[in-house]
PDB file of C-alpha atoms in Angstrom:
ATOM      1  CA  MET A  95      38.349 112.425 150.717  1.00  0.00           C
ATOM      2  CA  PHE A  96      38.306 111.022 147.791  1.00  0.00           C
ATOM      3  CA  ARG A  97      37.305 114.560 146.075  1.00  0.00           C
ATOM      4  CA  ALA A  98      39.899 116.429 148.107  1.00  0.00           C
ATOM      5  CA  PHE A  99      42.389 113.954 146.560  1.00  0.00           C
ATOM      6  CA  PHE A 100      41.666 114.231 143.018  1.00  0.00           C
ATOM      7  CA  ILE A 101      41.646 118.072 143.222  1.00  0.00           C
ATOM      8  CA  TYR A 102      44.559 117.883 144.946  1.00  0.00           C
ATOM      9  CA  LEU A 103      46.022 115.286 141.741  1.00  0.00           C
ATOM     10  CA  SER A 104      44.901 118.001 139.137  1.00  0.00           C
ATOM     11  CA  LYS A 105      47.268 120.611 140.838  1.00  0.00           C
ATOM     12  CA  ALA A 106      50.428 118.062 141.467  1.00  0.00           C
ATOM     13  CA  ALA A 107      53.240 118.295 139.408  1.00  0.00           C
ATOM     14  CA  TRP A 108      54.759 114.885 139.906  1.00  0.00           C
ATOM     15  CA  ALA A 109      51.351 113.412 139.326  1.00  0.00           C
ATOM     16  CA  ARG A 110      50.830 115.314 136.090  1.00  0.00           C
ATOM     17  CA  ARG A 111      53.924 114.018 134.511  1.00  0.00           C
ATOM     18  CA  MET A 112      53.520 110.580 135.746  1.00  0.00           C
ATOM     19  CA  VAL A 113      50.358 110.132 134.280  1.00  0.00           C
ATOM     20  CA  THR A 114      50.328 112.194 131.426  1.00  0.00           C
ATOM     21  CA  LYS A 115      53.322 109.397 130.193  1.00  0.00           C
ATOM     22  CA  TRP A 116      51.061 106.313 129.418  1.00  0.00           C
ATOM     23  CA  ASP A 117      49.153 105.885 127.120  1.00  0.00           C
ATOM     24  CA  PHE A 118      46.364 104.329 128.513  1.00  0.00           C
ATOM     25  CA  ALA A 119      45.657 107.304 130.096  1.00  0.00           C
ATOM     26  CA  TRP A 120      44.821 109.630 127.457  1.00  0.00           C
ATOM     27  CA  ARG A 121      43.209 106.435 126.165  1.00  0.00           C
ATOM     28  CA  ALA A 122      40.412 106.643 129.403  1.00  0.00           C
ATOM     29  CA  ALA A 123      40.848 110.547 129.293  1.00  0.00           C
ATOM     30  CA  SER A 124      39.605 110.237 125.486  1.00  0.00           C
ATOM     31  CA  ARG A 125      36.025 109.616 126.614  1.00  0.00           C
ATOM     32  CA  PHE A 126      35.639 113.335 128.273  1.00  0.00           C
ATOM     33  CA  ILE A 127      38.068 115.241 125.314  1.00  0.00           C
ATOM     34  CA  SER A 128      37.617 115.477 122.012  1.00  0.00           C
ATOM     35  CA  GLY A 129      41.112 115.346 120.906  1.00  0.00           C
ATOM     36  CA  GLU A 130      44.560 117.233 121.086  1.00  0.00           C
ATOM     37  CA  LYS A 131      43.823 119.543 118.200  1.00  0.00           C
ATOM     38  CA  LEU A 132      40.341 122.090 116.749  1.00  0.00           C
ATOM     39  CA  GLU A 133      39.872 120.136 113.970  1.00  0.00           C
ATOM     40  CA  ASP A 134      39.006 116.913 116.245  1.00  0.00           C
ATOM     41  CA  ALA A 135      37.200 119.279 117.918  1.00  0.00           C
ATOM     42  CA  ILE A 136      34.919 120.707 115.147  1.00  0.00           C
ATOM     43  CA  GLN A 137      34.447 116.902 114.374  1.00  0.00           C
ATOM     44  CA  VAL A 138      32.957 115.744 117.223  1.00  0.00           C
ATOM     45  CA  VAL A 139      30.771 119.381 117.364  1.00  0.00           C
ATOM     46  CA  LYS A 140      29.649 118.394 114.074  1.00  0.00           C
ATOM     47  CA  LYS A 141      27.959 115.191 115.403  1.00  0.00           C
ATOM     48  CA  LEU A 142      26.542 116.142 118.240  1.00  0.00           C
ATOM     49  CA  ASN A 143      24.802 118.794 115.869  1.00  0.00           C
ATOM     50  CA  GLU A 144      23.351 115.714 113.581  1.00  0.00           C
ATOM     51  CA  LYS A 145      21.479 114.978 116.932  1.00  0.00           C
ATOM     52  CA  GLY A 146      19.939 117.925 117.495  1.00  0.00           C
ATOM     53  CA  ILE A 147      22.952 118.823 120.379  1.00  0.00           C
ATOM     54  CA  ASN A 148      24.424 122.309 120.257  1.00  0.00           C
ATOM     55  CA  ALA A 149      28.449 122.655 121.751  1.00  0.00           C
ATOM     56  CA  THR A 150      30.594 125.091 122.931  1.00  0.00           C
ATOM     57  CA  LEU A 151      34.428 124.515 122.811  1.00  0.00           C
ATOM     58  CA  ASP A 152      37.173 124.730 125.726  1.00  0.00           C
ATOM     59  CA  HIS A 153      40.660 125.122 124.289  1.00  0.00           C
ATOM     60  CA  LEU A 154      42.691 123.042 127.637  1.00  0.00           C
ATOM     61  CA  GLY A 155      45.146 125.432 129.621  1.00  0.00           C
ATOM     62  CA  GLU A 156      44.431 127.602 132.035  1.00  0.00           C
ATOM     63  CA  HIS A 157      47.433 129.463 134.846  1.00  0.00           C
ATOM     64  CA  THR A 158      49.435 130.708 131.987  1.00  0.00           C
ATOM     65  CA  SER A 159      52.309 131.942 133.391  1.00  0.00           C
ATOM     66  CA  ASN A 160      53.900 134.687 130.421  1.00  0.00           C
ATOM     67  CA  PRO A 161      52.247 137.538 129.181  1.00  0.00           C
ATOM     68  CA  ASP A 162      53.119 135.829 125.361  1.00  0.00           C
ATOM     69  CA  GLN A 163      51.613 132.706 126.702  1.00  0.00           C
ATOM     70  CA  ALA A 164      48.425 135.091 127.805  1.00  0.00           C
ATOM     71  CA  ARG A 165      48.587 136.791 124.518  1.00  0.00           C
ATOM     72  CA  GLN A 166      48.996 133.339 122.338  1.00  0.00           C
ATOM     73  CA  ALA A 167      45.584 131.624 124.131  1.00  0.00           C
ATOM     74  CA  ALA A 168      44.050 134.695 123.341  1.00  0.00           C
ATOM     75  CA  GLN A 169      44.736 134.190 119.754  1.00  0.00           C
ATOM     76  CA  ASP A 170      43.588 130.217 119.950  1.00  0.00           C
ATOM     77  CA  ILE A 171      39.784 131.409 121.457  1.00  0.00           C
ATOM     78  CA  ILE A 172      40.402 133.665 117.974  1.00  0.00           C
ATOM     79  CA  ASP A 173      41.044 130.545 115.979  1.00  0.00           C
ATOM     80  CA  MET A 174      38.534 128.608 117.480  1.00  0.00           C
ATOM     81  CA  LEU A 175      35.917 131.471 116.432  1.00  0.00           C
ATOM     82  CA  ASP A 176      36.810 131.241 113.201  1.00  0.00           C
ATOM     83  CA  ALA A 177      36.781 127.737 112.747  1.00  0.00           C
ATOM     84  CA  ILE A 178      33.389 127.644 113.934  1.00  0.00           C
ATOM     85  CA  GLN A 179      32.149 130.469 111.557  1.00  0.00           C
ATOM     86  CA  ALA A 180      34.229 128.277 108.476  1.00  0.00           C
ATOM     87  CA  SER A 181      32.491 125.509 109.332  1.00  0.00           C
ATOM     88  CA  GLY A 182      29.158 126.273 110.310  1.00  0.00           C
ATOM     89  CA  VAL A 183      28.218 124.271 113.454  1.00  0.00           C
ATOM     90  CA  ARG A 184      26.571 124.818 116.086  1.00  0.00           C
ATOM     91  CA  SER A 185      28.668 126.163 118.469  1.00  0.00           C
ATOM     92  CA  ASN A 186      30.379 128.827 120.635  1.00  0.00           C
ATOM     93  CA  VAL A 187      33.100 128.932 123.546  1.00  0.00           C
ATOM     94  CA  SER A 188      34.036 128.837 126.770  1.00  0.00           C
ATOM     95  CA  LEU A 189      37.386 129.895 128.360  1.00  0.00           C
ATOM     96  CA  LYS A 190      38.853 130.993 131.694  1.00  0.00           C
ATOM     97  CA  LEU A 191      40.122 133.849 132.442  1.00  0.00           C
ATOM     98  CA  SER A 192      43.496 132.416 134.115  1.00  0.00           C
ATOM     99  CA  GLN A 193      44.210 131.058 130.455  1.00  0.00           C
ATOM    100  CA  ILE A 194      44.829 135.081 129.108  1.00  0.00           C
ATOM    101  CA  GLY A 195      46.097 136.533 131.783  1.00  0.00           C
ATOM    102  CA  MET A 196      44.412 136.542 134.568  1.00  0.00           C
ATOM    103  CA  GLY A 197      47.253 135.698 136.934  1.00  0.00           C
ATOM    104  CA  ILE A 198      49.565 138.093 135.799  1.00  0.00           C
ATOM    105  CA  ASP A 199      48.694 140.855 135.102  1.00  0.00           C
ATOM    106  CA  ALA A 200      45.114 142.052 135.380  1.00  0.00           C
ATOM    107  CA  ARG A 201      45.381 145.010 132.906  1.00  0.00           C
ATOM    108  CA  LEU A 202      46.629 142.368 129.938  1.00  0.00           C
ATOM    109  CA  CYS A 203      43.631 139.944 131.013  1.00  0.00           C
ATOM    110  CA  ALA A 204      41.025 142.185 130.002  1.00  0.00           C
ATOM    111  CA  GLU A 205      42.431 143.734 126.967  1.00  0.00           C
ATOM    112  CA  ASN A 206      43.004 139.765 125.868  1.00  0.00           C
ATOM    113  CA  LEU A 207      39.138 139.384 126.698  1.00  0.00           C
ATOM    114  CA  ALA A 208      38.325 142.708 124.522  1.00  0.00           C
ATOM    115  CA  ARG A 209      39.769 141.516 121.729  1.00  0.00           C
ATOM    116  CA  ILE A 210      38.112 138.058 122.036  1.00  0.00           C
ATOM    117  CA  LEU A 211      34.284 139.386 122.736  1.00  0.00           C
ATOM    118  CA  GLU A 212      35.059 141.913 119.951  1.00  0.00           C
ATOM    119  CA  HIS A 213      36.064 139.291 117.673  1.00  0.00           C
ATOM    120  CA  ALA A 214      33.157 136.811 118.094  1.00  0.00           C
ATOM    121  CA  LYS A 215      30.621 140.192 118.096  1.00  0.00           C
ATOM    122  CA  SER A 216      31.884 140.683 114.652  1.00  0.00           C
ATOM    123  CA  LEU A 217      31.068 137.011 114.021  1.00  0.00           C
ATOM    124  CA  ALA A 218      27.334 137.341 115.721  1.00  0.00           C
ATOM    125  CA  ASN A 219      29.112 134.561 118.607  1.00  0.00           C
ATOM    126  CA  PHE A 220      29.003 133.728 122.141  1.00  0.00           C
ATOM    127  CA  VAL A 221      31.823 133.500 125.040  1.00  0.00           C
ATOM    128  CA  ARG A 222      30.756 131.604 127.822  1.00  0.00           C
ATOM    129  CA  ILE A 223      33.443 132.357 130.740  1.00  0.00           C
ATOM    130  CA  ASP A 224      33.708 129.674 133.530  1.00  0.00           C
ATOM    131  CA  MET A 225      34.558 130.375 136.964  1.00  0.00           C
ATOM    132  CA  GLU A 226      37.545 128.369 138.421  1.00  0.00           C
ATOM    133  CA  ASP A 227      37.848 128.654 142.438  1.00  0.00           C
ATOM    134  CA  ALA A 228      36.926 131.024 144.619  1.00  0.00           C
ATOM    135  CA  SER A 229      40.161 132.564 144.598  1.00  0.00           C
ATOM    136  CA  CYS A 230      39.264 134.118 141.053  1.00  0.00           C
ATOM    137  CA  VAL A 231      35.811 135.221 141.859  1.00  0.00           C
ATOM    138  CA  ASP A 232      35.416 138.390 142.533  1.00  0.00           C
ATOM    139  CA  THR A 233      37.832 138.899 139.559  1.00  0.00           C
ATOM    140  CA  THR A 234      35.877 137.355 137.427  1.00  0.00           C
ATOM    141  CA  LEU A 235      32.792 139.268 138.163  1.00  0.00           C
ATOM    142  CA  GLY A 236      34.777 142.358 138.226  1.00  0.00           C
ATOM    143  CA  LEU A 237      36.329 142.371 134.533  1.00  0.00           C
ATOM    144  CA  TYR A 238      33.073 141.115 133.087  1.00  0.00           C
ATOM    145  CA  ARG A 239      31.230 143.893 134.626  1.00  0.00           C
ATOM    146  CA  GLU A 240      33.879 145.862 132.975  1.00  0.00           C
ATOM    147  CA  MET A 241      33.030 144.094 130.127  1.00  0.00           C
ATOM    148  CA  VAL A 242      30.003 145.187 129.704  1.00  0.00           C
ATOM    149  CA  LEU A 243      28.759 148.155 131.691  1.00  0.00           C
ATOM    150  CA  GLU A 244      32.543 149.993 130.371  1.00  0.00           C
ATOM    151  CA  ARG A 245      32.819 148.898 126.591  1.00  0.00           C
ATOM    152  CA  GLY A 246      28.910 148.309 126.017  1.00  0.00           C
ATOM    153  CA  PHE A 247      29.741 143.871 125.041  1.00  0.00           C
ATOM    154  CA  ARG A 248      26.480 142.060 124.857  1.00  0.00           C
ATOM    155  CA  GLY A 249      27.575 138.371 123.932  1.00  0.00           C
ATOM    156  CA  VAL A 250      29.222 137.749 126.960  1.00  0.00           C
ATOM    157  CA  GLY A 251      27.982 135.335 130.214  1.00  0.00           C
ATOM    158  CA  LEU A 252      29.380 133.658 132.901  1.00  0.00           C
ATOM    159  CA  VAL A 253      29.613 130.253 134.920  1.00  0.00           C
ATOM    160  CA  ILE A 254      28.342 130.928 138.810  1.00  0.00           C
ATOM    161  CA  GLN A 255      28.551 127.480 141.220  1.00  0.00           C
ATOM    162  CA  ALA A 256      26.112 126.796 143.713  1.00  0.00           C
ATOM    163  CA  TYR A 257      28.678 125.298 146.367  1.00  0.00           C
ATOM    164  CA  LEU A 258      29.581 128.712 147.023  1.00  0.00           C
ATOM    165  CA  TYR A 259      27.979 130.415 150.526  1.00  0.00           C
ATOM    166  CA  ARG A 260      27.561 133.959 148.534  1.00  0.00           C
ATOM    167  CA  SER A 261      25.707 132.592 144.986  1.00  0.00           C
ATOM    168  CA  GLN A 262      22.679 133.761 145.924  1.00  0.00           C
ATOM    169  CA  GLU A 263      23.920 137.177 145.328  1.00  0.00           C
ATOM    170  CA  ASP A 264      25.850 136.385 143.654  1.00  0.00           C
ATOM    171  CA  VAL A 265      22.852 135.557 141.070  1.00  0.00           C
ATOM    172  CA  ALA A 266      20.448 138.093 141.929  1.00  0.00           C
ATOM    173  CA  ARG A 267      22.732 141.089 140.848  1.00  0.00           C
ATOM    174  CA  LEU A 268      23.894 139.281 137.635  1.00  0.00           C
ATOM    175  CA  MET A 269      20.282 138.542 136.927  1.00  0.00           C
ATOM    176  CA  GLU A 270      19.821 142.109 137.313  1.00  0.00           C
ATOM    177  CA  MET A 271      22.169 143.285 134.452  1.00  0.00           C
ATOM    178  CA  GLY A 272      20.201 140.811 132.471  1.00  0.00           C
ATOM    179  CA  THR A 273      23.441 137.977 132.273  1.00  0.00           C
ATOM    180  CA  ARG A 274      23.753 134.766 130.518  1.00  0.00           C
ATOM    181  CA  ILE A 275      24.463 132.368 133.419  1.00  0.00           C
ATOM    182  CA  ARG A 276      25.795 128.929 133.298  1.00  0.00           C
ATOM    183  CA  LEU A 277      24.708 127.427 136.431  1.00  0.00           C
ATOM    184  CA  CYS A 278      26.814 124.393 137.649  1.00  0.00           C
ATOM    185  CA  LYS A 279      27.687 122.759 141.043  1.00  0.00           C
ATOM    186  CA  GLY A 280      30.935 123.358 141.063  1.00  0.00           C
ATOM    187  CA  ALA A 281      34.004 121.102 140.166  1.00  0.00           C
ATOM    188  CA  TYR A 282      37.100 122.912 143.104  1.00  0.00           C
ATOM    189  CA  LYS A 283      37.905 122.132 146.361  1.00  0.00           C
ATOM    190  CA  GLU A 284      36.780 124.861 148.521  1.00  0.00           C
ATOM    191  CA  SER A 285      36.589 125.212 152.722  1.00  0.00           C
ATOM    192  CA  PRO A 286      33.533 124.937 154.537  1.00  0.00           C
ATOM    193  CA  GLU A 287      34.054 128.584 155.629  1.00  0.00           C
ATOM    194  CA  ILE A 288      33.131 129.486 152.204  1.00  0.00           C
ATOM    195  CA  ALA A 289      31.617 126.766 149.936  1.00  0.00           C
ATOM    196  CA  TYR A 290      28.593 123.760 151.287  1.00  0.00           C
ATOM    197  CA  PRO A 291      30.460 120.526 152.211  1.00  0.00           C
ATOM    198  CA  LYS A 292      27.627 118.570 152.014  1.00  0.00           C
ATOM    199  CA  LYS A 293      25.894 117.281 148.709  1.00  0.00           C
ATOM    200  CA  ARG A 294      22.173 117.537 149.929  1.00  0.00           C
ATOM    201  CA  ASP A 295      23.671 121.569 150.232  1.00  0.00           C
ATOM    202  CA  VAL A 296      24.733 121.871 146.920  1.00  0.00           C
ATOM    203  CA  ASP A 297      21.183 120.355 145.024  1.00  0.00           C
ATOM    204  CA  ALA A 298      19.281 122.728 147.583  1.00  0.00           C
ATOM    205  CA  ASN A 299      20.943 125.368 146.700  1.00  0.00           C
ATOM    206  CA  PHE A 300      21.624 124.489 143.031  1.00  0.00           C
ATOM    207  CA  ASP A 301      17.706 124.182 143.084  1.00  0.00           C
ATOM    208  CA  LEU A 302      17.196 127.611 144.671  1.00  0.00           C
ATOM    209  CA  LEU A 303      20.016 129.135 142.237  1.00  0.00           C
ATOM    210  CA  ALA A 304      17.844 127.285 139.221  1.00  0.00           C
ATOM    211  CA  ARG A 305      14.347 128.961 140.360  1.00  0.00           C
ATOM    212  CA  MET A 306      16.274 132.212 140.384  1.00  0.00           C
ATOM    213  CA  LEU A 307      17.408 132.537 137.359  1.00  0.00           C
ATOM    214  CA  MET A 308      14.295 131.396 135.762  1.00  0.00           C
ATOM    215  CA  ASP A 309      12.262 133.832 137.618  1.00  0.00           C
ATOM    216  CA  GLY A 310      15.313 136.552 135.974  1.00  0.00           C
ATOM    217  CA  ALA A 311      14.559 134.637 132.865  1.00  0.00           C
ATOM    218  CA  ALA A 312      10.767 135.740 132.264  1.00  0.00           C
ATOM    219  CA  LYS A 313      11.467 139.038 134.047  1.00  0.00           C
ATOM    220  CA  ASN A 314      13.996 139.652 131.484  1.00  0.00           C
ATOM    221  CA  GLY A 315      11.675 138.450 128.712  1.00  0.00           C
ATOM    222  CA  ALA A 316      11.982 134.693 128.325  1.00  0.00           C
ATOM    223  CA  PRO A 317      14.615 135.398 125.607  1.00  0.00           C
ATOM    224  CA  THR A 318      14.937 131.319 123.847  1.00  0.00           C
ATOM    225  CA  LEU A 319      18.065 130.041 121.908  1.00  0.00           C
ATOM    226  CA  SER A 320      18.674 132.043 118.665  1.00  0.00           C
ATOM    227  CA  GLU A 321      18.491 130.419 115.390  1.00  0.00           C
ATOM    228  CA  ASP A 322      22.246 129.327 114.640  1.00  0.00           C
ATOM    229  CA  GLY A 323      22.222 127.694 118.454  1.00  0.00           C
ATOM    230  CA  ARG A 324      25.118 130.269 119.219  1.00  0.00           C
ATOM    231  CA  ILE A 325      23.467 132.429 121.629  1.00  0.00           C
ATOM    232  CA  PRO A 326      21.949 130.602 124.687  1.00  0.00           C
ATOM    233  CA  PRO A 327      19.536 131.232 126.763  1.00  0.00           C
ATOM    234  CA  LEU A 328      19.412 133.559 130.273  1.00  0.00           C
ATOM    235  CA  PRO A 329      19.863 130.573 132.343  1.00  0.00           C
ATOM    236  CA  VAL A 330      22.044 127.454 132.143  1.00  0.00           C
ATOM    237  CA  MET A 331      21.990 124.208 133.994  1.00  0.00           C
ATOM    238  CA  ALA A 332      24.735 122.169 133.781  1.00  0.00           C
ATOM    239  CA  THR A 333      24.408 119.305 135.518  1.00  0.00           C
ATOM    240  CA  HIS A 334      24.143 115.329 134.408  1.00  0.00           C
ATOM    241  CA  ASP A 335      22.106 114.890 137.668  1.00  0.00           C
ATOM    242  CA  ILE A 336      18.542 114.043 136.367  1.00  0.00           C
ATOM    243  CA  GLN A 337      16.927 114.996 139.652  1.00  0.00           C
ATOM    244  CA  ARG A 338      17.485 119.015 139.879  1.00  0.00           C
ATOM    245  CA  VAL A 339      16.981 118.283 135.537  1.00  0.00           C
ATOM    246  CA  ARG A 340      13.837 116.992 136.291  1.00  0.00           C
ATOM    247  CA  ASN A 341      13.096 120.203 139.271  1.00  0.00           C
ATOM    248  CA  ALA A 342      13.722 122.780 136.445  1.00  0.00           C
ATOM    249  CA  GLN A 343      11.975 121.301 134.532  1.00  0.00           C
ATOM    250  CA  HIS A 344       8.776 121.831 135.918  1.00  0.00           C
ATOM    251  CA  TYR A 345       9.767 124.976 138.146  1.00  0.00           C
ATOM    252  CA  ALA A 346       9.360 126.029 133.889  1.00  0.00           C
ATOM    253  CA  GLN A 347       6.838 124.400 132.693  1.00  0.00           C
ATOM    254  CA  GLN A 348       5.154 126.452 136.615  1.00  0.00           C
ATOM    255  CA  LEU A 349       6.390 129.362 135.198  1.00  0.00           C
ATOM    256  CA  GLY A 350       5.290 129.212 131.194  1.00  0.00           C
ATOM    257  CA  LEU A 351       8.469 129.433 129.991  1.00  0.00           C
ATOM    258  CA  PRO A 352       9.336 128.185 126.407  1.00  0.00           C
ATOM    259  CA  LYS A 353      11.364 125.617 126.719  1.00  0.00           C
ATOM    260  CA  GLY A 354      14.084 127.084 124.417  1.00  0.00           C
ATOM    261  CA  ALA A 355      13.890 129.754 127.076  1.00  0.00           C
ATOM    262  CA  ILE A 356      16.037 127.456 129.065  1.00  0.00           C
ATOM    263  CA  GLU A 357      19.198 124.905 128.471  1.00  0.00           C
ATOM    264  CA  PHE A 358      20.722 122.048 129.326  1.00  0.00           C
ATOM    265  CA  GLN A 359      24.721 121.499 129.443  1.00  0.00           C
ATOM    266  CA  MET A 360      26.487 118.565 129.639  1.00  0.00           C
ATOM    267  CA  LEU A 361      30.587 117.587 129.360  1.00  0.00           C
ATOM    268  CA  HIS A 362      30.608 115.681 126.867  1.00  0.00           C
ATOM    269  CA  GLY A 363      30.983 111.476 127.299  1.00  0.00           C
ATOM    270  CA  ILE A 364      29.110 111.723 129.876  1.00  0.00           C
ATOM    271  CA  ARG A 365      25.572 110.829 130.235  1.00  0.00           C
ATOM    272  CA  ARG A 366      24.864 110.861 126.838  1.00  0.00           C
ATOM    273  CA  ASP A 367      20.985 108.884 126.956  1.00  0.00           C
ATOM    274  CA  LEU A 368      20.467 111.950 129.119  1.00  0.00           C
ATOM    275  CA  GLN A 369      21.654 114.567 126.512  1.00  0.00           C
ATOM    276  CA  GLU A 370      20.220 113.095 123.945  1.00  0.00           C
ATOM    277  CA  GLN A 371      16.536 112.348 125.642  1.00  0.00           C
ATOM    278  CA  LEU A 372      16.402 116.394 126.951  1.00  0.00           C
ATOM    279  CA  ALA A 373      17.485 116.897 122.923  1.00  0.00           C
ATOM    280  CA  VAL A 374      14.267 114.845 122.012  1.00  0.00           C
ATOM    281  CA  ALA A 375      12.097 116.611 124.360  1.00  0.00           C
ATOM    282  CA  GLY A 376      12.475 119.703 122.918  1.00  0.00           C
ATOM    283  CA  TYR A 377      15.337 121.292 124.884  1.00  0.00           C
ATOM    284  CA  PRO A 378      18.373 123.101 123.889  1.00  0.00           C
ATOM    285  CA  VAL A 379      21.276 120.728 124.769  1.00  0.00           C
ATOM    286  CA  ARG A 380      24.690 122.042 124.744  1.00  0.00           C
ATOM    287  CA  ILE A 381      28.097 120.322 125.598  1.00  0.00           C
ATOM    288  CA  TYR A 382      31.087 121.026 126.885  1.00  0.00           C
ATOM    289  CA  VAL A 383      33.490 120.236 124.242  1.00  0.00           C
ATOM    290  CA  PRO A 384      36.722 120.343 125.892  1.00  0.00           C
ATOM    291  CA  PHE A 385      40.239 119.532 123.588  1.00  0.00           C
ATOM    292  CA  GLY A 386      44.022 120.378 123.338  1.00  0.00           C
ATOM    293  CA  THR A 387      47.448 119.022 125.100  1.00  0.00           C
ATOM    294  CA  GLU A 388      46.474 119.876 128.033  1.00  0.00           C
ATOM    295  CA  TRP A 389      44.679 117.673 129.289  1.00  0.00           C
ATOM    296  CA  TYR A 390      45.475 116.264 132.439  1.00  0.00           C
ATOM    297  CA  PRO A 391      44.029 118.481 135.222  1.00  0.00           C
ATOM    298  CA  TYR A 392      40.465 118.662 133.550  1.00  0.00           C
ATOM    299  CA  TYR A 393      41.021 114.977 133.689  1.00  0.00           C
ATOM    300  CA  THR A 394      41.052 114.702 137.319  1.00  0.00           C
ATOM    301  CA  ARG A 395      39.127 117.156 138.361  1.00  0.00           C
ATOM    302  CA  ARG A 396      36.051 114.933 136.354  1.00  0.00           C
ATOM    303  CA  LEU A 397      38.086 111.825 138.124  1.00  0.00           C
ATOM    304  CA  ALA A 398      37.206 113.779 141.432  1.00  0.00           C
ATOM    305  CA  GLU A 399      32.922 114.097 141.017  1.00  0.00           C
ATOM    306  CA  ARG A 400      31.939 110.652 139.577  1.00  0.00           C
ATOM    307  CA  PRO A 401      33.450 107.522 141.476  1.00  0.00           C
ATOM    308  CA  ALA A 402      32.189 105.876 137.967  1.00  0.00           C
ATOM    309  CA  ASN A 403      34.736 107.913 136.031  1.00  0.00           C
ATOM    310  CA  LEU A 404      37.415 106.210 138.682  1.00  0.00           C
ATOM    311  CA  TRP A 405      36.739 103.166 137.413  1.00  0.00           C
ATOM    312  CA  PHE A 406      36.198 103.423 133.936  1.00  0.00           C
ATOM    313  CA  PHE A 407      40.038 104.472 134.168  1.00  0.00           C
ATOM    314  CA  ILE A 408      41.415 101.554 136.630  1.00  0.00           C
ATOM    315  CA  SER A 409      39.436  99.394 133.895  1.00  0.00           C
ATOM    316  CA  ASN A 410      41.426 100.991 131.344  1.00  0.00           C
ATOM    317  CA  PHE A 411      44.407 100.475 133.318  1.00  0.00           C
ATOM    318  CA  PHE A 412      44.545  97.099 134.037  1.00  0.00           C
ATOM    319  CA  ARG A 413      44.016  96.634 130.259  1.00  0.00           C
ATOM    320  CA  ARG A 414      47.207  98.306 129.128  1.00  0.00           C
TER     321      ARG A 414
END
């Protein structure tokens, strides 16, 4: 009930209008969002790099409503790649296909994505396609396959969500292609007809999928993180759940995977202690660093994921 309510709020225009007018709301959100401008995000990445931690930049925004907005969103992502190159930070980028036209026109989205991937290729960088709600999965997988199999791009990866029943089959097919996959639990409200409703089942499926990813990495030669920190290994575990982390570490050791062949990814502002512990232990760690003015949907989804985030928000409310 708690999670469903905040997922609803993330999409509610009336709630967005109200909350974004509160100064304290941005103060609370800024724990998880690096700033509203690209230069703010680059500064955050520099500080992470000083601790031996890499980053993936995300310009917040989704569901653009017309072709001009979609093309501008694509250009913004290209600008991110240029800023990474100019500053020399250890970062790649993440994007949502609904940002660049998926909900407007499939061909527009494909051309915008190809333009981004071509630019990333010219800079030897990497693009991660975020997974959105379940209605987007088939389109997202189809566009990924087009980019790799038909257009020949290699510096691109995907996200798979452990709460979807279909994810085992998707992972099996994607690992045959040597896909670089970020595995997360899932942040959208989905029907129990297509997604595990109970946390214990999501956790169990996460562990199973993590093992599948690591098996796939071993079969593909266990590629490790690139020296510049931009190209990740094949399996990326995106979780703040210490048990999921420990289970992945244990299985990787059983397989004999080098530490550089498995990456842990976390969100900016969450479990900084665990981020630093893993980096000190020699594992690649990458932080998802979002920025931009479209922070409201992202922030409310973070509230939905963890009650502790809500209490942080409430404490700021009473300190107004």
